[in-house]
PDB file of C-alpha atoms in Angstrom:
ATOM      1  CA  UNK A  29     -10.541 145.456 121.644  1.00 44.00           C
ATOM      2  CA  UNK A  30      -7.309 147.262 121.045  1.00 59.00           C
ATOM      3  CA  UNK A  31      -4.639 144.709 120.674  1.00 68.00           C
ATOM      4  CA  UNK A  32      -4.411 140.806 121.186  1.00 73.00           C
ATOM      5  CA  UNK A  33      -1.974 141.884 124.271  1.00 70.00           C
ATOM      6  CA  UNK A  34      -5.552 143.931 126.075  1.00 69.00           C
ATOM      7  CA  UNK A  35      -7.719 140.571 125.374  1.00 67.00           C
ATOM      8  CA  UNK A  36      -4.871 138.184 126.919  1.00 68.00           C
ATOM      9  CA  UNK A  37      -5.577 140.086 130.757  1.00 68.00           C
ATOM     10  CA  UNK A  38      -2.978 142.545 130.748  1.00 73.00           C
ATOM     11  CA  UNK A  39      -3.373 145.521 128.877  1.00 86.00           C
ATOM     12  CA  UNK A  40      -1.940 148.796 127.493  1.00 91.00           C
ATOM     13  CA  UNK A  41      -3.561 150.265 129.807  1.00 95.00           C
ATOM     14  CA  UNK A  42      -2.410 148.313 132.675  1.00 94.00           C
ATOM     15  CA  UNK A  43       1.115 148.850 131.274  1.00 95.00           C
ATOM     16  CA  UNK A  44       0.354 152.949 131.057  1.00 97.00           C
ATOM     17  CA  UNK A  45      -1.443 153.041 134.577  1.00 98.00           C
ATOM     18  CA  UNK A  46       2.249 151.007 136.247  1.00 97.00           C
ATOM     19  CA  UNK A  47       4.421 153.434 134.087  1.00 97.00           C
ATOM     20  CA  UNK A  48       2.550 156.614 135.445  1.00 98.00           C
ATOM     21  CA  UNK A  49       2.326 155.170 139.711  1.00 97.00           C
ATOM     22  CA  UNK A  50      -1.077 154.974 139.638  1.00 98.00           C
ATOM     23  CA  UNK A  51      -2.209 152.269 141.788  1.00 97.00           C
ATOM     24  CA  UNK A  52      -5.301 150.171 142.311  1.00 96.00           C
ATOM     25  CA  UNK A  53      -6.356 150.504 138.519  1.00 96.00           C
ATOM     26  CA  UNK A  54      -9.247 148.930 137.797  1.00 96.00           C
ATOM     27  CA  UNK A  55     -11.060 148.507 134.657  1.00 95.00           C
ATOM     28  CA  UNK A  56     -13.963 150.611 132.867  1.00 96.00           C
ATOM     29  CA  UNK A  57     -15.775 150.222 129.770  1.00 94.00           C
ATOM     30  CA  UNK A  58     -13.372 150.582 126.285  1.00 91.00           C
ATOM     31  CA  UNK A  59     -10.426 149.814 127.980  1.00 92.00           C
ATOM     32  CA  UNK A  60     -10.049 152.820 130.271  1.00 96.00           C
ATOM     33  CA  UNK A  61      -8.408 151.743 133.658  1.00 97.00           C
ATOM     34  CA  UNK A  62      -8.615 154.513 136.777  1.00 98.00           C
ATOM     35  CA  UNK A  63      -6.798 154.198 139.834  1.00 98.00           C
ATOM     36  CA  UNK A  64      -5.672 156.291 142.430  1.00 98.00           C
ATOM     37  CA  UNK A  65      -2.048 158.499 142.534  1.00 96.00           C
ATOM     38  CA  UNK A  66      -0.751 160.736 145.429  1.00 97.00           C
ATOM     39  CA  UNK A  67      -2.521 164.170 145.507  1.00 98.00           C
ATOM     40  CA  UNK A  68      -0.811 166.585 143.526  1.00 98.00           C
ATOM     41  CA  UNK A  69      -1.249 169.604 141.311  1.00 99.00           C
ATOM     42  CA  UNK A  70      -2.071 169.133 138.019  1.00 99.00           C
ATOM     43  CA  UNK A  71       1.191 170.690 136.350  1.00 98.00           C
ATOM     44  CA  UNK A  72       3.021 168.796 138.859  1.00 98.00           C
ATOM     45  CA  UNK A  73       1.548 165.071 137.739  1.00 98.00           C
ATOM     46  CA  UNK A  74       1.832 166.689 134.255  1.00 98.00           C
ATOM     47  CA  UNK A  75       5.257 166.956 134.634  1.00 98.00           C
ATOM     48  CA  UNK A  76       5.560 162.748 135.654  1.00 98.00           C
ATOM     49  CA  UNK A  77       3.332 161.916 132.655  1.00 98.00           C
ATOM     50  CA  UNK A  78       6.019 163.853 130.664  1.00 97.00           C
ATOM     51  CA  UNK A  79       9.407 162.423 132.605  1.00 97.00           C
ATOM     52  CA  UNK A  80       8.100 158.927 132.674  1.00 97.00           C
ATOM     53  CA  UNK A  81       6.874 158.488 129.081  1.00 95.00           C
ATOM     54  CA  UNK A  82       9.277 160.965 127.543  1.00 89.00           C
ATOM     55  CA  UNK A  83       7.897 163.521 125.079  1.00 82.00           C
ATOM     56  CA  UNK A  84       5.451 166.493 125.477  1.00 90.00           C
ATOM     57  CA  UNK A  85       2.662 166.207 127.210  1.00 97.00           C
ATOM     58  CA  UNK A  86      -0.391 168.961 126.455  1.00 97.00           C
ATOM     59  CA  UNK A  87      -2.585 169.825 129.860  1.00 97.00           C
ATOM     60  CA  UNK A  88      -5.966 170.612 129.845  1.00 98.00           C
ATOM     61  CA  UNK A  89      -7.047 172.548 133.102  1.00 98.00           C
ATOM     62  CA  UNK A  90      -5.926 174.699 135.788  1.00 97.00           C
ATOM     63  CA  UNK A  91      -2.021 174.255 136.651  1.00 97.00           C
ATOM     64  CA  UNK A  92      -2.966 174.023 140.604  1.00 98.00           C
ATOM     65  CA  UNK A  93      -5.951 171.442 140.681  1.00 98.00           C
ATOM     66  CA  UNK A  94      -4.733 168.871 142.619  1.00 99.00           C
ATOM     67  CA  UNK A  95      -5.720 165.469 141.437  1.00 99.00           C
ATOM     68  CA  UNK A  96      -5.598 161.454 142.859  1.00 98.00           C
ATOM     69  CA  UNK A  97      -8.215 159.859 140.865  1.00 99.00           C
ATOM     70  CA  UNK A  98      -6.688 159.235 137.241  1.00 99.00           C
ATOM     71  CA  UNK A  99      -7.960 157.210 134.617  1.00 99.00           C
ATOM     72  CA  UNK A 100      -5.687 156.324 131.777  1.00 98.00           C
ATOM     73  CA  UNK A 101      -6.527 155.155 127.898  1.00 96.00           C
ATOM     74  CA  UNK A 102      -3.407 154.719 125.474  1.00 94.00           C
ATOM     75  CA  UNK A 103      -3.439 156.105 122.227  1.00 93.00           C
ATOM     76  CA  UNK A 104      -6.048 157.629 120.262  1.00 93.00           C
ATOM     77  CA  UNK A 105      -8.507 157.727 123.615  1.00 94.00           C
ATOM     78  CA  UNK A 106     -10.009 160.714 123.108  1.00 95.00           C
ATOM     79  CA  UNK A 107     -13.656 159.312 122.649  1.00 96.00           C
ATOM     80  CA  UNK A 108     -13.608 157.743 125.933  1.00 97.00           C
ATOM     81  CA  UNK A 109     -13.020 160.979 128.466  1.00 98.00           C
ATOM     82  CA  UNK A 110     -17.020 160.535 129.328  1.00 97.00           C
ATOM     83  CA  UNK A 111     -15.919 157.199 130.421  1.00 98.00           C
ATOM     84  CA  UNK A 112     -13.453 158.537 132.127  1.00 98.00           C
ATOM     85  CA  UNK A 113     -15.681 161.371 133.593  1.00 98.00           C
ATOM     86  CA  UNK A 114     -18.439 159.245 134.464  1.00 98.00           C
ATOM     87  CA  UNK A 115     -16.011 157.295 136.646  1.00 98.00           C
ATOM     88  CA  UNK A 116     -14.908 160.323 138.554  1.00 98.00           C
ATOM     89  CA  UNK A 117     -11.728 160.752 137.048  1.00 99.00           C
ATOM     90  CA  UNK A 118     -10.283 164.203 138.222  1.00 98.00           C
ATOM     91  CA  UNK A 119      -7.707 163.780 135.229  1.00 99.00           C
ATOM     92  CA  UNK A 120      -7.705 161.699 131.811  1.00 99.00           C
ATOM     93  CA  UNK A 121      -4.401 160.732 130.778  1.00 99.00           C
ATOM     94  CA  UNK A 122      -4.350 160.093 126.795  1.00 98.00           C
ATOM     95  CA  UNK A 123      -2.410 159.767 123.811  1.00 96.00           C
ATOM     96  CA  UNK A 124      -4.732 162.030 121.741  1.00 96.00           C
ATOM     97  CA  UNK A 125      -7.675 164.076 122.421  1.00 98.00           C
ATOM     98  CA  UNK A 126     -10.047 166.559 120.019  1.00 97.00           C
ATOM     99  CA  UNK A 127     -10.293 169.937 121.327  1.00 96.00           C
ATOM    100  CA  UNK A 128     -13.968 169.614 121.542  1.00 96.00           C
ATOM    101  CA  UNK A 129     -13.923 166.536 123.543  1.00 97.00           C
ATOM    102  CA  UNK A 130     -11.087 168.104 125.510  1.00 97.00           C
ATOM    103  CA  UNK A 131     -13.677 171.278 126.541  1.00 96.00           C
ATOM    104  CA  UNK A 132     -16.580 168.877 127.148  1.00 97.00           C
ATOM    105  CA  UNK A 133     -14.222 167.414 129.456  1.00 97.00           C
ATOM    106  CA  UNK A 134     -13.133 170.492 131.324  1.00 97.00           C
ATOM    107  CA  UNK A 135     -16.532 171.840 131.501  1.00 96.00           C
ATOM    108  CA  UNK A 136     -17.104 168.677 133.194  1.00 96.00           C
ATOM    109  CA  UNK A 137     -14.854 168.903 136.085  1.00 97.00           C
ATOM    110  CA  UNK A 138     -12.223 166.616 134.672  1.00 98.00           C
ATOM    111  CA  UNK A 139      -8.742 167.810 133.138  1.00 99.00           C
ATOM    112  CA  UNK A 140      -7.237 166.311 130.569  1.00 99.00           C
ATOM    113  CA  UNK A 141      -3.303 165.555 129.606  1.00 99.00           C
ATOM    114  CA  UNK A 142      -2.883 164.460 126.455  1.00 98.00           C
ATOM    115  CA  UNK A 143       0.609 162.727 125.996  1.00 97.00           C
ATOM    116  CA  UNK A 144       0.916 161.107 122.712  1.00 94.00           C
ATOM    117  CA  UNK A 145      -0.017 158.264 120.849  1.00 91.00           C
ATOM    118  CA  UNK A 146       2.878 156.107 120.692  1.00 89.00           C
ATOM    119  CA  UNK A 147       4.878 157.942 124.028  1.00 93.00           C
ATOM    120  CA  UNK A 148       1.520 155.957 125.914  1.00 95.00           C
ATOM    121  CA  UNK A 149       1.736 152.661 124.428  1.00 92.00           C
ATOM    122  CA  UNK A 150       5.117 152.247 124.699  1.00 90.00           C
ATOM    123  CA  UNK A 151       5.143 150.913 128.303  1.00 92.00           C
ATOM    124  CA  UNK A 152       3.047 148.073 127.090  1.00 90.00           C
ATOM    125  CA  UNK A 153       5.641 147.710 124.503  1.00 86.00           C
ATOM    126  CA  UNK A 154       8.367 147.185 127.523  1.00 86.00           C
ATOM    127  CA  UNK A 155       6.376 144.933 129.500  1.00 86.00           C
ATOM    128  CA  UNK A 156       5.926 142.557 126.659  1.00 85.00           C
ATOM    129  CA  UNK A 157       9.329 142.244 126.030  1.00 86.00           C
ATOM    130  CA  UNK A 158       9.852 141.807 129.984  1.00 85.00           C
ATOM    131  CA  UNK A 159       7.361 138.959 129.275  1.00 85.00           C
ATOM    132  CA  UNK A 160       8.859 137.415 126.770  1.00 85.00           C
ATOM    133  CA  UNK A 161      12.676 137.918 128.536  1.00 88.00           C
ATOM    134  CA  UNK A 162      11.176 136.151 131.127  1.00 91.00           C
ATOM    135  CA  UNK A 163      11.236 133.236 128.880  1.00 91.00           C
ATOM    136  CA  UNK A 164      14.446 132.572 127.928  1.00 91.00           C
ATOM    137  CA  UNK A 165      13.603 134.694 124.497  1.00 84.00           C
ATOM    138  CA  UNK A 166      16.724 137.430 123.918  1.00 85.00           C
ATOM    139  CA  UNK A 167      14.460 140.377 122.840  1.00 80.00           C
ATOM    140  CA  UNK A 168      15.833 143.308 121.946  1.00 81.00           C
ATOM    141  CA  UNK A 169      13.726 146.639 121.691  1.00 77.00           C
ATOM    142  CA  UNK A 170      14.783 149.657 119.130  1.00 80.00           C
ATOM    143  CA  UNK A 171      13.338 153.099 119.735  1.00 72.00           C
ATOM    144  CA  UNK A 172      13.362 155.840 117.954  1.00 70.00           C
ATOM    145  CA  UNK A 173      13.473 159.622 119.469  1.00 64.00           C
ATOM    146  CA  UNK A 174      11.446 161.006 116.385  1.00 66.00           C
ATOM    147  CA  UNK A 175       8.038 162.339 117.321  1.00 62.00           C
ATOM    148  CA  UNK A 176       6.704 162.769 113.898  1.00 65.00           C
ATOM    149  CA  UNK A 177       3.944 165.341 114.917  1.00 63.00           C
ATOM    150  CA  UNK A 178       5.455 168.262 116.584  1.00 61.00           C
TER     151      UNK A 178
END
């Protein structure tokens, strides 16, 4: 388990898959949740991963495939694209990928955006703090801009 947050019912992953549109997610082994998202070409949806969570996101796979079936892992989820692929994901949305893993997965039929650690856990971070708002509790969030690995 990931975090105390994924064991309590609601995940990151949850969190990720609401941020992104992605609807009907459902849950897979290792935390991986895959839903459904309108039809579109990969750079396209690329693009959303990248306005929604902020930051860079890296695409593995041709610009024009179109893809609807998404499956979604925050962080370092990388070692669960078979997961992923075994579902029938036509793209893995991650925080961090190995190259290797990455080709395995395109050689597979599945493409890959890789988005950045924290940039796909922070929805869960916002959620929680809607949670806890919803409360009474006066939370305040600080983020910082500074993507220490570019």
């Amino acid at each position: 388990m990931h975090t105390n947050y994924d064991a309590a019912g609601s995940s990151v992953n949850d969190a990720l898959a609401d941020a992104l549109g992605i609807s009907g997610a459902l849950p897979l082994a290792g935390g991986v949740r895959i839903g459904f998202a309108r039809p579109t070409p990969l750079y396209a949806f690329a693009d959303r991963v990248g306005e929604r969570l902020g930051g860079v996101v890296r695409r593995y796979g041709r610009p024009e495939t179109i893809v609807s079936r998404i499956a979604v892992l925050g962080g370092a989820g990388g070692d669960s694209a078979e997961i992923a692929q075994r579902a029938g994901a036509d793209a893995f949305v991650t925080g961090e990928i190995g190259y290797h893993r990455a080709l395995s997965a395109l050689d597979g039929g599945m493409c890959v955006l890789e988005a950045g650690h924290a940039a796909t856990e922070w929805p869960a971070v916002r959620h929680m703090a809607g949670i806890l708002r919803s409360t009474g509790l006066d939370i305040e969030i600080t983020e910082s801009a500074i993507e220490p690995f570019l």
